[in-house]
Structures are given as C-alpha cells and as structure tokens.
Amino acid sequence: MKIIFLDFDGVMDTSYYDFVLAREGKPSSDAYGPIFDPKCVDYLRQIIDQTGASIVVSSTWKWLMNYKDILEMWLVRDLPGNVIGVTPTYRDKDRGYEIDIWLDECEEECQYVIIDDLDGGNFTDRQIPHLLVVNPYNGLDVFIAEHAIKLLNQQ
C-alpha cells in the first residue's frame, strides 16, 4: 500500500496563495477553513496519478474536523485522491509519534511519504528517509512532487 501522510497548513494552504486571494479581494476560506492553493492541489494530483497512493491526514486540522468532515471537504472541494484515514491525535506528542502509531496499526506493509512543513525534529529516525519538508510560503511544489513520486514508486 502506498500512503501520503499529508499536512495541510503550509503544504496545501500556502502563504503565497493567501496573499494572492487577499490582493484579488477574494475570500481565503470557506466553510471548511483556508482554501488550498490550486497549484499544490495539482501537484498532489500528479503524485496520486503516478503512484496510486492514498492519503492519511496528519494535519492538525484533525483537531478541528472529524474524519467525516474531512471526507466531505474532499468531495465538496473536488480534491484528488482517496483519504483513507487520519493519524491518531496525541496533543502532547509530536507528529512522528502519531504517524508511527498509524503505521504500527496498519495491517499492510506501507510504502509512504510524509509531506509536511515541520522539520525533522518532529519525526522519528525511521521516518526521516520518507520526510519531504516543504517551504510553507509555496507549499507542495514540483520538486517535492517529483521526489514523492520517486520514493513511492521504489520497489
């Protein structure tokens, strides 16, 4: 199974796109929260199209939205891919711990990437080779997408 552990803030919701929306006088959020940068959505679509990966949400948005609401947002916003779950929430633990719990509970072997704007200090040693850190101003870009595709398609 191929998995993308996906953060939202700084990865899909970028400072750059927030600036563009403000400059154009357009709303920066909808009923679900900040609007995702369309370029980042396109790069996510490319990763999914070329790898067949599914998405597990690791974003702190899971603190504000339940899984059902995330699935509804995915449908309403016409976002790419299949969201198959969210990492468990431990507010006193780092994101890497939550991802380890999810991986340990998964019954299948997973080829995975973590796309996040948090640095390596938030993840475990075994996760570092799978971690792709984005610049939160631009979010998910062509270089991260290409690297994700390469990692997910490794045998």
mmCIF file with all atom_site columns, C-alpha atoms in Angstrom:
data_model
loop_
_atom_site.group_PDB
_atom_site.id
_atom_site.type_symbol
_atom_site.label_atom_id
_atom_site.label_alt_id
_atom_site.label_comp_id
_atom_site.label_asym_id
_atom_site.label_entity_id
_atom_site.label_seq_id
_atom_site.pdbx_PDB_ins_code
_atom_site.Cartn_x
_atom_site.Cartn_y
_atom_site.Cartn_z
_atom_site.occupancy
_atom_site.B_iso_or_equiv
_atom_site.pdbx_formal_charge
_atom_site.auth_seq_id
_atom_site.auth_comp_id
_atom_site.auth_asym_id
_atom_site.auth_atom_id
_atom_site.pdbx_PDB_model_num
ATOM 1   C CA . MET A 1 1   ? 0.000   0.000  0.000   1.00 0.00 ? 1   MET A CA 1
ATOM 2   C CA . LYS A 1 2   ? 1.256   3.478  -0.865  1.00 0.00 ? 2   LYS A CA 1
ATOM 3   C CA . ILE A 1 3   ? 0.466   6.269  1.593   1.00 0.00 ? 3   ILE A CA 1
ATOM 4   C CA . ILE A 1 4   ? 0.904   10.032 1.655   1.00 0.00 ? 4   ILE A CA 1
ATOM 5   C CA . PHE A 1 5   ? 0.863   11.400 5.210   1.00 0.00 ? 5   PHE A CA 1
ATOM 6   C CA . LEU A 1 6   ? -0.398  14.875 4.382   1.00 0.00 ? 6   LEU A CA 1
ATOM 7   C CA . ASP A 1 7   ? -0.220  18.090 6.360   1.00 0.00 ? 7   ASP A CA 1
ATOM 8   C CA . PHE A 1 8   ? -2.457  20.967 5.252   1.00 0.00 ? 8   PHE A CA 1
ATOM 9   C CA . ASP A 1 9   ? -1.154  24.259 6.694   1.00 0.00 ? 9   ASP A CA 1
ATOM 10  C CA . GLY A 1 10  ? 1.987   25.257 4.816   1.00 0.00 ? 10  GLY A CA 1
ATOM 11  C CA . VAL A 1 11  ? 1.651   22.304 2.428   1.00 0.00 ? 11  VAL A CA 1
ATOM 12  C CA . MET A 1 12  ? -1.749  22.755 0.792   1.00 0.00 ? 12  MET A CA 1
ATOM 13  C CA . ASP A 1 13  ? -2.727  26.110 2.350   1.00 0.00 ? 13  ASP A CA 1
ATOM 14  C CA . THR A 1 14  ? 0.148   28.429 1.448   1.00 0.00 ? 14  THR A CA 1
ATOM 15  C CA . SER A 1 15  ? 1.100   31.936 2.490   1.00 0.00 ? 15  SER A CA 1
ATOM 16  C CA . TYR A 1 16  ? 1.625   32.776 -1.179  1.00 0.00 ? 16  TYR A CA 1
ATOM 17  C CA . TYR A 1 17  ? -1.929  31.838 -2.186  1.00 0.00 ? 17  TYR A CA 1
ATOM 18  C CA . ASP A 1 18  ? -3.389  33.597 0.857   1.00 0.00 ? 18  ASP A CA 1
ATOM 19  C CA . PHE A 1 19  ? -1.618  36.746 -0.384  1.00 0.00 ? 19  PHE A CA 1
ATOM 20  C CA . VAL A 1 20  ? -2.969  36.259 -3.935  1.00 0.00 ? 20  VAL A CA 1
ATOM 21  C CA . LEU A 1 21  ? -6.532  35.865 -2.656  1.00 0.00 ? 21  LEU A CA 1
ATOM 22  C CA . ALA A 1 22  ? -6.218  38.955 -0.459  1.00 0.00 ? 22  ALA A CA 1
ATOM 23  C CA . ARG A 1 23  ? -4.789  41.015 -3.319  1.00 0.00 ? 23  ARG A CA 1
ATOM 24  C CA . GLU A 1 24  ? -7.664  39.957 -5.566  1.00 0.00 ? 24  GLU A CA 1
ATOM 25  C CA . GLY A 1 25  ? -10.244 40.636 -2.849  1.00 0.00 ? 25  GLY A CA 1
ATOM 26  C CA . LYS A 1 26  ? -11.376 37.011 -2.807  1.00 0.00 ? 26  LYS A CA 1
ATOM 27  C CA . PRO A 1 27  ? -12.248 35.020 0.322   1.00 0.00 ? 27  PRO A CA 1
ATOM 28  C CA . SER A 1 28  ? -9.367  32.998 1.739   1.00 0.00 ? 28  SER A CA 1
ATOM 29  C CA . SER A 1 29  ? -11.570 30.407 3.408   1.00 0.00 ? 29  SER A CA 1
ATOM 30  C CA . ASP A 1 30  ? -14.810 28.510 3.019   1.00 0.00 ? 30  ASP A CA 1
ATOM 31  C CA . ALA A 1 31  ? -16.981 26.522 5.427   1.00 0.00 ? 31  ALA A CA 1
ATOM 32  C CA . TYR A 1 32  ? -14.119 24.054 5.946   1.00 0.00 ? 32  TYR A CA 1
ATOM 33  C CA . GLY A 1 33  ? -11.291 26.506 6.580   1.00 0.00 ? 33  GLY A CA 1
ATOM 34  C CA . PRO A 1 34  ? -8.496  28.043 4.498   1.00 0.00 ? 34  PRO A CA 1
ATOM 35  C CA . ILE A 1 35  ? -8.726  27.384 0.772   1.00 0.00 ? 35  ILE A CA 1
ATOM 36  C CA . PHE A 1 36  ? -5.963  25.207 -0.644  1.00 0.00 ? 36  PHE A CA 1
ATOM 37  C CA . ASP A 1 37  ? -3.554  26.599 -3.219  1.00 0.00 ? 37  ASP A CA 1
ATOM 38  C CA . PRO A 1 38  ? -4.629  25.222 -6.636  1.00 0.00 ? 38  PRO A CA 1
ATOM 39  C CA . LYS A 1 39  ? -1.000  24.631 -7.665  1.00 0.00 ? 39  LYS A CA 1
ATOM 40  C CA . CYS A 1 40  ? -0.473  22.449 -4.592  1.00 0.00 ? 40  CYS A CA 1
ATOM 41  C CA . VAL A 1 41  ? -3.678  20.554 -5.376  1.00 0.00 ? 41  VAL A CA 1
ATOM 42  C CA . ASP A 1 42  ? -2.388  19.931 -8.914  1.00 0.00 ? 42  ASP A CA 1
ATOM 43  C CA . TYR A 1 43  ? 0.935   18.603 -7.596  1.00 0.00 ? 43  TYR A CA 1
ATOM 44  C CA . LEU A 1 44  ? -0.906  16.321 -5.166  1.00 0.00 ? 44  LEU A CA 1
ATOM 45  C CA . ARG A 1 45  ? -2.983  15.068 -8.096  1.00 0.00 ? 45  ARG A CA 1
ATOM 46  C CA . GLN A 1 46  ? 0.203   14.310 -10.059 1.00 0.00 ? 46  GLN A CA 1
ATOM 47  C CA . ILE A 1 47  ? 1.633   12.299 -7.157  1.00 0.00 ? 47  ILE A CA 1
ATOM 48  C CA . ILE A 1 48  ? -1.565  10.282 -6.829  1.00 0.00 ? 48  ILE A CA 1
ATOM 49  C CA . ASP A 1 49  ? -1.970  9.767  -10.583 1.00 0.00 ? 49  ASP A CA 1
ATOM 50  C CA . GLN A 1 50  ? 1.598   8.491  -10.942 1.00 0.00 ? 50  GLN A CA 1
ATOM 51  C CA . THR A 1 51  ? 1.714   6.331  -7.806  1.00 0.00 ? 51  THR A CA 1
ATOM 52  C CA . GLY A 1 52  ? -1.816  5.278  -6.888  1.00 0.00 ? 52  GLY A CA 1
ATOM 53  C CA . ALA A 1 53  ? -1.140  6.417  -3.315  1.00 0.00 ? 53  ALA A CA 1
ATOM 54  C CA . SER A 1 54  ? -3.875  7.041  -0.774  1.00 0.00 ? 54  SER A CA 1
ATOM 55  C CA . ILE A 1 55  ? -3.908  9.876  1.745   1.00 0.00 ? 55  ILE A CA 1
ATOM 56  C CA . VAL A 1 56  ? -3.746  9.757  5.531   1.00 0.00 ? 56  VAL A CA 1
ATOM 57  C CA . VAL A 1 57  ? -4.281  13.179 7.080   1.00 0.00 ? 57  VAL A CA 1
ATOM 58  C CA . SER A 1 58  ? -1.614  14.066 9.635   1.00 0.00 ? 58  SER A CA 1
ATOM 59  C CA . SER A 1 59  ? -2.553  17.756 9.803   1.00 0.00 ? 59  SER A CA 1
ATOM 60  C CA . THR A 1 60  ? -3.699  19.433 12.998  1.00 0.00 ? 60  THR A CA 1
ATOM 61  C CA . TRP A 1 61  ? -6.948  20.134 11.129  1.00 0.00 ? 61  TRP A CA 1
ATOM 62  C CA . LYS A 1 62  ? -7.997  16.738 12.512  1.00 0.00 ? 62  LYS A CA 1
ATOM 63  C CA . TRP A 1 63  ? -8.293  18.507 15.888  1.00 0.00 ? 63  TRP A CA 1
ATOM 64  C CA . LEU A 1 64  ? -10.980 20.767 14.429  1.00 0.00 ? 64  LEU A CA 1
ATOM 65  C CA . MET A 1 65  ? -12.668 18.405 11.957  1.00 0.00 ? 65  MET A CA 1
ATOM 66  C CA . ASN A 1 66  ? -13.611 14.788 12.306  1.00 0.00 ? 66  ASN A CA 1
ATOM 67  C CA . TYR A 1 67  ? -12.859 12.226 9.604   1.00 0.00 ? 67  TYR A CA 1
ATOM 68  C CA . LYS A 1 68  ? -16.371 12.521 8.148   1.00 0.00 ? 68  LYS A CA 1
ATOM 69  C CA . ASP A 1 69  ? -15.967 16.304 7.777   1.00 0.00 ? 69  ASP A CA 1
ATOM 70  C CA . ILE A 1 70  ? -12.574 15.857 6.096   1.00 0.00 ? 70  ILE A CA 1
ATOM 71  C CA . LEU A 1 71  ? -14.127 13.422 3.607   1.00 0.00 ? 71  LEU A CA 1
ATOM 72  C CA . GLU A 1 72  ? -16.953 15.891 2.958   1.00 0.00 ? 72  GLU A CA 1
ATOM 73  C CA . MET A 1 73  ? -14.432 18.706 2.392   1.00 0.00 ? 73  MET A CA 1
ATOM 74  C CA . TRP A 1 74  ? -12.517 16.466 -0.031  1.00 0.00 ? 74  TRP A CA 1
ATOM 75  C CA . LEU A 1 75  ? -15.700 15.841 -2.018  1.00 0.00 ? 75  LEU A CA 1
ATOM 76  C CA . VAL A 1 76  ? -17.026 19.429 -1.965  1.00 0.00 ? 76  VAL A CA 1
ATOM 77  C CA . ARG A 1 77  ? -13.654 20.904 -2.946  1.00 0.00 ? 77  ARG A CA 1
ATOM 78  C CA . ASP A 1 78  ? -13.150 18.195 -5.587  1.00 0.00 ? 78  ASP A CA 1
ATOM 79  C CA . LEU A 1 79  ? -9.723  17.323 -4.202  1.00 0.00 ? 79  LEU A CA 1
ATOM 80  C CA . PRO A 1 80  ? -7.680  14.473 -5.676  1.00 0.00 ? 80  PRO A CA 1
ATOM 81  C CA . GLY A 1 81  ? -7.186  11.044 -4.232  1.00 0.00 ? 81  GLY A CA 1
ATOM 82  C CA . ASN A 1 82  ? -8.713  8.878  -1.603  1.00 0.00 ? 82  ASN A CA 1
ATOM 83  C CA . VAL A 1 83  ? -8.456  9.883  2.058   1.00 0.00 ? 83  VAL A CA 1
ATOM 84  C CA . ILE A 1 84  ? -8.373  6.570  3.906   1.00 0.00 ? 84  ILE A CA 1
ATOM 85  C CA . GLY A 1 85  ? -7.822  7.878  7.422   1.00 0.00 ? 85  GLY A CA 1
ATOM 86  C CA . VAL A 1 86  ? -6.269  10.285 9.864   1.00 0.00 ? 86  VAL A CA 1
ATOM 87  C CA . THR A 1 87  ? -3.418  9.727  12.270  1.00 0.00 ? 87  THR A CA 1
ATOM 88  C CA . PRO A 1 88  ? -4.426  9.410  15.929  1.00 0.00 ? 88  PRO A CA 1
ATOM 89  C CA . THR A 1 89  ? -4.352  12.596 17.983  1.00 0.00 ? 89  THR A CA 1
ATOM 90  C CA . TYR A 1 90  ? -1.971  12.983 20.911  1.00 0.00 ? 90  TYR A CA 1
ATOM 91  C CA . ARG A 1 91  ? -1.724  16.679 21.735  1.00 0.00 ? 91  ARG A CA 1
ATOM 92  C CA . ASP A 1 92  ? 1.315   16.082 23.953  1.00 0.00 ? 92  ASP A CA 1
ATOM 93  C CA . LYS A 1 93  ? 3.226   14.071 21.306  1.00 0.00 ? 93  LYS A CA 1
ATOM 94  C CA . ASP A 1 94  ? 4.883   15.073 18.052  1.00 0.00 ? 94  ASP A CA 1
ATOM 95  C CA . ARG A 1 95  ? 3.572   14.259 14.591  1.00 0.00 ? 95  ARG A CA 1
ATOM 96  C CA . GLY A 1 96  ? 6.091   11.475 14.094  1.00 0.00 ? 96  GLY A CA 1
ATOM 97  C CA . TYR A 1 97  ? 4.706   9.614  17.104  1.00 0.00 ? 97  TYR A CA 1
ATOM 98  C CA . GLU A 1 98  ? 1.189   9.795  15.640  1.00 0.00 ? 98  GLU A CA 1
ATOM 99  C CA . ILE A 1 99  ? 2.421   8.518  12.272  1.00 0.00 ? 99  ILE A CA 1
ATOM 100 C CA . ASP A 1 100 ? 4.285   5.643  13.971  1.00 0.00 ? 100 ASP A CA 1
ATOM 101 C CA . ILE A 1 101 ? 1.081   4.620  15.764  1.00 0.00 ? 101 ILE A CA 1
ATOM 102 C CA . TRP A 1 102 ? -0.822  4.628  12.457  1.00 0.00 ? 102 TRP A CA 1
ATOM 103 C CA . LEU A 1 103 ? 1.889   2.598  10.702  1.00 0.00 ? 103 LEU A CA 1
ATOM 104 C CA . ASP A 1 104 ? 2.116   0.108  13.576  1.00 0.00 ? 104 ASP A CA 1
ATOM 105 C CA . GLU A 1 105 ? -1.666  -0.445 13.467  1.00 0.00 ? 105 GLU A CA 1
ATOM 106 C CA . CYS A 1 106 ? -1.805  -0.806 9.685   1.00 0.00 ? 106 CYS A CA 1
ATOM 107 C CA . GLU A 1 107 ? -2.221  -4.425 8.672   1.00 0.00 ? 107 GLU A CA 1
ATOM 108 C CA . GLU A 1 108 ? -0.458  -3.963 5.334   1.00 0.00 ? 108 GLU A CA 1
ATOM 109 C CA . GLU A 1 109 ? 3.128   -3.093 4.546   1.00 0.00 ? 109 GLU A CA 1
ATOM 110 C CA . CYS A 1 110 ? 3.292   0.564  3.545   1.00 0.00 ? 110 CYS A CA 1
ATOM 111 C CA . GLN A 1 111 ? 5.476   2.459  1.137   1.00 0.00 ? 111 GLN A CA 1
ATOM 112 C CA . TYR A 1 112 ? 4.983   6.029  2.358   1.00 0.00 ? 112 TYR A CA 1
ATOM 113 C CA . VAL A 1 113 ? 5.999   9.651  2.250   1.00 0.00 ? 113 VAL A CA 1
ATOM 114 C CA . ILE A 1 114 ? 5.373   12.393 4.760   1.00 0.00 ? 114 ILE A CA 1
ATOM 115 C CA . ILE A 1 115 ? 4.727   15.796 3.192   1.00 0.00 ? 115 ILE A CA 1
ATOM 116 C CA . ASP A 1 116 ? 4.966   18.468 5.862   1.00 0.00 ? 116 ASP A CA 1
ATOM 117 C CA . ASP A 1 117 ? 6.363   21.891 6.681   1.00 0.00 ? 117 ASP A CA 1
ATOM 118 C CA . LEU A 1 118 ? 7.639   20.732 10.079  1.00 0.00 ? 118 LEU A CA 1
ATOM 119 C CA . ASP A 1 119 ? 11.338  19.915 10.345  1.00 0.00 ? 119 ASP A CA 1
ATOM 120 C CA . GLY A 1 120 ? 12.909  16.555 11.088  1.00 0.00 ? 120 GLY A CA 1
ATOM 121 C CA . GLY A 1 121 ? 12.861  17.136 14.844  1.00 0.00 ? 121 GLY A CA 1
ATOM 122 C CA . ASN A 1 122 ? 9.131   16.368 14.795  1.00 0.00 ? 122 ASN A CA 1
ATOM 123 C CA . PHE A 1 123 ? 9.615   12.903 13.318  1.00 0.00 ? 123 PHE A CA 1
ATOM 124 C CA . THR A 1 124 ? 11.285  9.616  14.234  1.00 0.00 ? 124 THR A CA 1
ATOM 125 C CA . ASP A 1 125 ? 14.584  8.355  12.865  1.00 0.00 ? 125 ASP A CA 1
ATOM 126 C CA . ARG A 1 126 ? 12.834  5.700  10.753  1.00 0.00 ? 126 ARG A CA 1
ATOM 127 C CA . GLN A 1 127 ? 10.653  8.395  9.166   1.00 0.00 ? 127 GLN A CA 1
ATOM 128 C CA . ILE A 1 128 ? 13.418  10.797 8.086   1.00 0.00 ? 128 ILE A CA 1
ATOM 129 C CA . PRO A 1 129 ? 14.105  8.982  4.760   1.00 0.00 ? 129 PRO A CA 1
ATOM 130 C CA . HIS A 1 130 ? 10.370  9.354  3.979   1.00 0.00 ? 130 HIS A CA 1
ATOM 131 C CA . LEU A 1 131 ? 10.059  13.004 5.055   1.00 0.00 ? 131 LEU A CA 1
ATOM 132 C CA . LEU A 1 132 ? 9.657   15.708 2.419   1.00 0.00 ? 132 LEU A CA 1
ATOM 133 C CA . VAL A 1 133 ? 9.753   19.158 4.018   1.00 0.00 ? 133 VAL A CA 1
ATOM 134 C CA . VAL A 1 134 ? 8.124   21.980 2.071   1.00 0.00 ? 134 VAL A CA 1
ATOM 135 C CA . ASN A 1 135 ? 8.626   25.723 2.273   1.00 0.00 ? 135 ASN A CA 1
ATOM 136 C CA . PRO A 1 136 ? 5.349   26.934 3.852   1.00 0.00 ? 136 PRO A CA 1
ATOM 137 C CA . TYR A 1 137 ? 5.298   30.037 1.657   1.00 0.00 ? 137 TYR A CA 1
ATOM 138 C CA . ASN A 1 138 ? 4.963   27.957 -1.535  1.00 0.00 ? 138 ASN A CA 1
ATOM 139 C CA . GLY A 1 139 ? 3.842   24.601 -0.141  1.00 0.00 ? 139 GLY A CA 1
ATOM 140 C CA . LEU A 1 140 ? 3.837   21.445 -2.231  1.00 0.00 ? 140 LEU A CA 1
ATOM 141 C CA . ASP A 1 141 ? 5.851   22.143 -5.384  1.00 0.00 ? 141 ASP A CA 1
ATOM 142 C CA . VAL A 1 142 ? 7.212   20.337 -8.420  1.00 0.00 ? 142 VAL A CA 1
ATOM 143 C CA . PHE A 1 143 ? 10.440  19.265 -6.668  1.00 0.00 ? 143 PHE A CA 1
ATOM 144 C CA . ILE A 1 144 ? 8.636   17.747 -3.689  1.00 0.00 ? 144 ILE A CA 1
ATOM 145 C CA . ALA A 1 145 ? 6.115   16.089 -6.016  1.00 0.00 ? 145 ALA A CA 1
ATOM 146 C CA . GLU A 1 146 ? 8.872   14.513 -8.123  1.00 0.00 ? 146 GLU A CA 1
ATOM 147 C CA . HIS A 1 147 ? 10.677  13.270 -5.018  1.00 0.00 ? 147 HIS A CA 1
ATOM 148 C CA . ALA A 1 148 ? 7.431   11.848 -3.589  1.00 0.00 ? 148 ALA A CA 1
ATOM 149 C CA . ILE A 1 149 ? 6.716   10.004 -6.838  1.00 0.00 ? 149 ILE A CA 1
ATOM 150 C CA . LYS A 1 150 ? 10.229  8.544  -6.845  1.00 0.00 ? 150 LYS A CA 1
ATOM 151 C CA . LEU A 1 151 ? 10.000  7.397  -3.202  1.00 0.00 ? 151 LEU A CA 1
ATOM 152 C CA . LEU A 1 152 ? 6.518   5.931  -3.561  1.00 0.00 ? 152 LEU A CA 1
ATOM 153 C CA . ASN A 1 153 ? 7.400   4.023  -6.730  1.00 0.00 ? 153 ASN A CA 1
ATOM 154 C CA . GLN A 1 154 ? 10.559  2.434  -5.295  1.00 0.00 ? 154 GLN A CA 1
ATOM 155 C CA . GLN A 1 155 ? 10.434  -1.334 -5.004  1.00 0.00 ? 155 GLN A CA 1
#
